[in-house]
Short mmCIF file of C-alpha atoms in Angstrom, two decimals:
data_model
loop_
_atom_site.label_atom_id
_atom_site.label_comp_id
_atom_site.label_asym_id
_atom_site.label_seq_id
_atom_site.Cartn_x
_atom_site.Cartn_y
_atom_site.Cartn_z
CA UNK Z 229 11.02 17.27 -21.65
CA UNK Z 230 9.36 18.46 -25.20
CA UNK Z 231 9.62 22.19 -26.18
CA UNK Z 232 6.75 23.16 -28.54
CA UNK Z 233 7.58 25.12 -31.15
CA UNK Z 234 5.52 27.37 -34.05
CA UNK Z 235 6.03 27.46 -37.74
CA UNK Z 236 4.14 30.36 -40.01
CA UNK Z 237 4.61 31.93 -43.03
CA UNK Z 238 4.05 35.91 -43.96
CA UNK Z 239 4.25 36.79 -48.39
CA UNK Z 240 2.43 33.93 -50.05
CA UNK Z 241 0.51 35.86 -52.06
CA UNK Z 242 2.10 39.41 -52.89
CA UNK Z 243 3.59 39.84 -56.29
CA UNK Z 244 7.10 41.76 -54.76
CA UNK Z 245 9.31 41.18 -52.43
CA UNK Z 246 10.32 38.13 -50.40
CA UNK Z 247 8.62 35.47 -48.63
CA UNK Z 248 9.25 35.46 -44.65
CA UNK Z 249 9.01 32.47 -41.94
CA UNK Z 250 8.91 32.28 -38.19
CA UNK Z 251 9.70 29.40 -35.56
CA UNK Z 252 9.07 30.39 -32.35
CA UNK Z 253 9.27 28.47 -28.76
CA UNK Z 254 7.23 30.41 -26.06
CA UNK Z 255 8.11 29.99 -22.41
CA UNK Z 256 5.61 28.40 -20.02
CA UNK Z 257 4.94 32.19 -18.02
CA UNK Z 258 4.65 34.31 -21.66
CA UNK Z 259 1.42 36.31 -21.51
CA UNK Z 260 -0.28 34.55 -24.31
CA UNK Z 261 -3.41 36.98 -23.89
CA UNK Z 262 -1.41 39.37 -25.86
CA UNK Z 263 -1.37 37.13 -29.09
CA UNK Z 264 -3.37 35.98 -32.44
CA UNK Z 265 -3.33 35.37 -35.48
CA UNK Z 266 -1.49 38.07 -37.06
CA UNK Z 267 -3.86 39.55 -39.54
CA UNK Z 268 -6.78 39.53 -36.81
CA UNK Z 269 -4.30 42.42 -34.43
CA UNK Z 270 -3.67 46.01 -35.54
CA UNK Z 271 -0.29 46.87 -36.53
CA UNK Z 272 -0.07 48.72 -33.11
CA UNK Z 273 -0.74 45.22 -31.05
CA UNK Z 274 1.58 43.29 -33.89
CA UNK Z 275 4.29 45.41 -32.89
CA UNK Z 276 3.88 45.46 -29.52
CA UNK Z 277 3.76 41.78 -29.16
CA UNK Z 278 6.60 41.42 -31.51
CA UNK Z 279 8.89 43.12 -29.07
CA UNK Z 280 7.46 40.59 -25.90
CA UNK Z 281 8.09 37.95 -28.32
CA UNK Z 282 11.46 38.84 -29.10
CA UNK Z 283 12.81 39.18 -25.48
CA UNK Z 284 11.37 36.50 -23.81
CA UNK Z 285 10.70 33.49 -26.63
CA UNK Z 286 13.18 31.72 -28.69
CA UNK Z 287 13.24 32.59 -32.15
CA UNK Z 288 14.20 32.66 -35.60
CA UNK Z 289 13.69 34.36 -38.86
CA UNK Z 290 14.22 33.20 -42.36
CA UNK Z 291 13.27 35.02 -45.72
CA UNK Z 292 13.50 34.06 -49.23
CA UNK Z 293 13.92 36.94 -51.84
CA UNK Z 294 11.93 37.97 -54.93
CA UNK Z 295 14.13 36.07 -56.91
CA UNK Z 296 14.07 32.63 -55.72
CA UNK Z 297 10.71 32.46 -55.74
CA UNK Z 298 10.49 32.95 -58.96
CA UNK Z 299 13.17 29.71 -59.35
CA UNK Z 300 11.82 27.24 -57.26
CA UNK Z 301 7.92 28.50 -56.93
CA UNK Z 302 6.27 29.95 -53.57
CA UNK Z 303 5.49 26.69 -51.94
CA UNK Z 304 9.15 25.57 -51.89
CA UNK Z 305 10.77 29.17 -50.73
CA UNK Z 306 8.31 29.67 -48.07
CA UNK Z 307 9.28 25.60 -46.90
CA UNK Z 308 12.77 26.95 -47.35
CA UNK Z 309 12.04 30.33 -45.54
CA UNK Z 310 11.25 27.64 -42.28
CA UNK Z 311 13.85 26.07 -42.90
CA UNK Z 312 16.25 28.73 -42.07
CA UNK Z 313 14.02 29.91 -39.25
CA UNK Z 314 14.21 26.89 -37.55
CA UNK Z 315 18.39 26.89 -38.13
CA UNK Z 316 18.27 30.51 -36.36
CA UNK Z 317 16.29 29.66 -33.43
CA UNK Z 318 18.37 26.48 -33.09
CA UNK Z 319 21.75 28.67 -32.79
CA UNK Z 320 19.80 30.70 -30.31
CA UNK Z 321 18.31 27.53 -28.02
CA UNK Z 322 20.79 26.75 -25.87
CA UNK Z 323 21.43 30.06 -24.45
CA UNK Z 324 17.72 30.17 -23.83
CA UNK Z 325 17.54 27.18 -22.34
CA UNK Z 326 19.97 28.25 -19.99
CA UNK Z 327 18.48 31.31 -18.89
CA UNK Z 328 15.15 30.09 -18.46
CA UNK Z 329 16.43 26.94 -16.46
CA UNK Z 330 15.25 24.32 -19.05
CA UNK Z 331 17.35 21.05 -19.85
CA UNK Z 332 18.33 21.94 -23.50
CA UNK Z 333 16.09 19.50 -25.44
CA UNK Z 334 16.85 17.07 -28.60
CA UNK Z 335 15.83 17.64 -31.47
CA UNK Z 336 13.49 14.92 -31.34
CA UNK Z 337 12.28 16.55 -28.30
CA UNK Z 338 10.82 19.99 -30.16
CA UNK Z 339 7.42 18.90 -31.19
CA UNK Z 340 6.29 21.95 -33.89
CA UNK Z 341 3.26 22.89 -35.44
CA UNK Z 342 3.28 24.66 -38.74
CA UNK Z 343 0.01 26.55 -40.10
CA UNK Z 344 -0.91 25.39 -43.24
CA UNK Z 345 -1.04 22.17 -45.41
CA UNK Z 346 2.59 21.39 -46.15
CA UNK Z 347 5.85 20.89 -43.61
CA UNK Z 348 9.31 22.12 -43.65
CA UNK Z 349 11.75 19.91 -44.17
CA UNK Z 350 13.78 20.16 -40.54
CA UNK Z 351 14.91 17.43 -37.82
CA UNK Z 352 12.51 18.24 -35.05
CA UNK Z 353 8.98 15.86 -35.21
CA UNK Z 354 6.22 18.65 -37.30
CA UNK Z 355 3.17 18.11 -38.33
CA UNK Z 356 1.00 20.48 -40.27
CA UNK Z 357 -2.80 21.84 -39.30
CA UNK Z 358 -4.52 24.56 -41.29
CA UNK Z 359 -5.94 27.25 -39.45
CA UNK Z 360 -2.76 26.75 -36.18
CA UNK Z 361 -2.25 30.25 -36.42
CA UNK Z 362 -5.77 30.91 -34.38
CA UNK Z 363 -5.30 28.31 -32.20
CA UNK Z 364 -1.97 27.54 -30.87
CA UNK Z 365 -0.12 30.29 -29.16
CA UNK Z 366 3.65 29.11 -30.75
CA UNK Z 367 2.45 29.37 -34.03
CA UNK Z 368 0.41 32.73 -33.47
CA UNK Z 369 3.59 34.05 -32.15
CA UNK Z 370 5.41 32.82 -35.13
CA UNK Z 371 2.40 34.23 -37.34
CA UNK Z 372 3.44 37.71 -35.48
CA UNK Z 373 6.89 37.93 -36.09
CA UNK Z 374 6.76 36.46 -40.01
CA UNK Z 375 4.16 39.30 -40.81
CA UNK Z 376 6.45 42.46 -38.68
CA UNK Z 377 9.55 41.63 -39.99
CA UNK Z 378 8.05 41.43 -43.63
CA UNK Z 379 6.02 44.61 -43.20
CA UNK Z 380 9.22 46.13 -42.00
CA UNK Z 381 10.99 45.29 -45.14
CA UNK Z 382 8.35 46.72 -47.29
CA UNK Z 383 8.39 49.57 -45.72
CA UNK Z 384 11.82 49.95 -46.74
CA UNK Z 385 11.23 49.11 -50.30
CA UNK Z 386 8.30 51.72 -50.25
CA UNK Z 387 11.41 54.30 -49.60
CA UNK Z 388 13.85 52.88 -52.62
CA UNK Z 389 10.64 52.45 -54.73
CA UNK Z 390 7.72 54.72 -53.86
CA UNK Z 391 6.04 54.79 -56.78
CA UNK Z 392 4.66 51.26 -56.38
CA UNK Z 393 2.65 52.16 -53.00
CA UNK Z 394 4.41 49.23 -51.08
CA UNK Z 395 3.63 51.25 -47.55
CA UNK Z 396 0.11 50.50 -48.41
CA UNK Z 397 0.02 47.13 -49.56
CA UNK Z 398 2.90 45.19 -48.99
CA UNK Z 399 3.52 44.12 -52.72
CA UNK Z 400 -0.34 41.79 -52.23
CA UNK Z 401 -2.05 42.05 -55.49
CA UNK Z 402 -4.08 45.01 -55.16
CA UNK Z 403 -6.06 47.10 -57.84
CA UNK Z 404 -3.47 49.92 -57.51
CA UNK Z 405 -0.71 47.67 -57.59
CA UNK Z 406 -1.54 46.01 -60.85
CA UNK Z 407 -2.03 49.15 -62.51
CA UNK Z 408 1.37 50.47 -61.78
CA UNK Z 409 3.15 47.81 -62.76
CA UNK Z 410 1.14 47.35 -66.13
CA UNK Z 411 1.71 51.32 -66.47
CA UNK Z 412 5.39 51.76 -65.64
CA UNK Z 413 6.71 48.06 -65.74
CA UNK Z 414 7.82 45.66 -62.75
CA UNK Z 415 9.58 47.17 -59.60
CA UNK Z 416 13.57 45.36 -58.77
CA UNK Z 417 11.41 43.41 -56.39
CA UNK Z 418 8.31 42.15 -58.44
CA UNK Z 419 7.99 38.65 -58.36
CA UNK Z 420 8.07 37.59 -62.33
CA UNK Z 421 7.28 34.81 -62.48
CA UNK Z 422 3.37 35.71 -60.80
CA UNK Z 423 0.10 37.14 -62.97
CA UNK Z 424 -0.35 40.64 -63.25
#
């Protein structure tokens, strides 16, 4: 039997703080009316559905900091970031195969989908499709749970660094973000190697 699972990415383009991943296997009954792409929901729906996602799918979550980015370039730690997503939902599969009665799988048996144009570099069979994050509800789940656990962590930062306004933007590249950074210098968490 072939478990479908979702691959998305949430911090491509900010200039701080890290770069988080999803992968995310939904159960056949999940109430997939509840999900989207992530940017498309409110905050309010993102974090409800995050908390549906997280007690009935299986899951994982990877990040990449701020500074190995900067070493090995965006494209590679957010490949990297799936990589370890995919390692954390593993650990977490056969439990969940257990309690949802499923016949724990192979990995040749997890067909995934990543948004995007590149693939991770894992053992299940994953193919890549720009755009998967509107369209298939594994990957919109996955889209979800990158962008709320990401948000979360800028939130935090906004509290060690508040000066930088990372409550409002999430480190993207905003006006007000440039400005600060060209006034006072880079945050801990700015991203160095990226244009200001």
């Amino acid at each position: 039997m072939n478990l479908y699972a979702g691959f998305d990415e949430a911090g491509r383009g900010p200039l701080a703080g890290p770069v988080s991943a999803a992968c995310v296997i939904l159960p056949e009954d999940f109430p997939v009316e509840i999900l989207n792409d992530s940017k498309k929901l409110s905050e309010k729906k993102r974090q409800a559905a995050e908390a549906v996602i997280k007690e009935k799918a299986c899951w994982g979550i990877g990040l990449i900091n701020h500074e190995e980015i900067d070493k090995i370039n965006i494209l590679n730690a957010s490949l990297k970031a799936m990589q370890l997503a995919y390692k954390m939902m593993l650990i977490k599969l056969p439990e969940w195969c257990k309690k949802n009665s499923i016949q724990m799988p192979s990995e040749k048996e997890i067909l995934a989908v990543t948004d995007g144009t590149f693939v991770p570099d894992v053992e299940c069979t994953v193919r890549c499709e720009p755009k998967a994050d509107g369209k298939y509800p594994y990957v919109m789940a996955a889209s979800i749970l990158a962008k709320t656990c990401r948000d979360a962590i800028m939130m935090d930062y906004d509290k060690l660094y508040p000066e930088y306004g990372y409550a409002k933007h999430k480190g993207y590249p905003t006006p007000a973000h440039k400005q600060i950074c060209r006034q006072i210098g880079p945050s801990p968490i700015q991203r160095l190697s990226f244009k200001y």
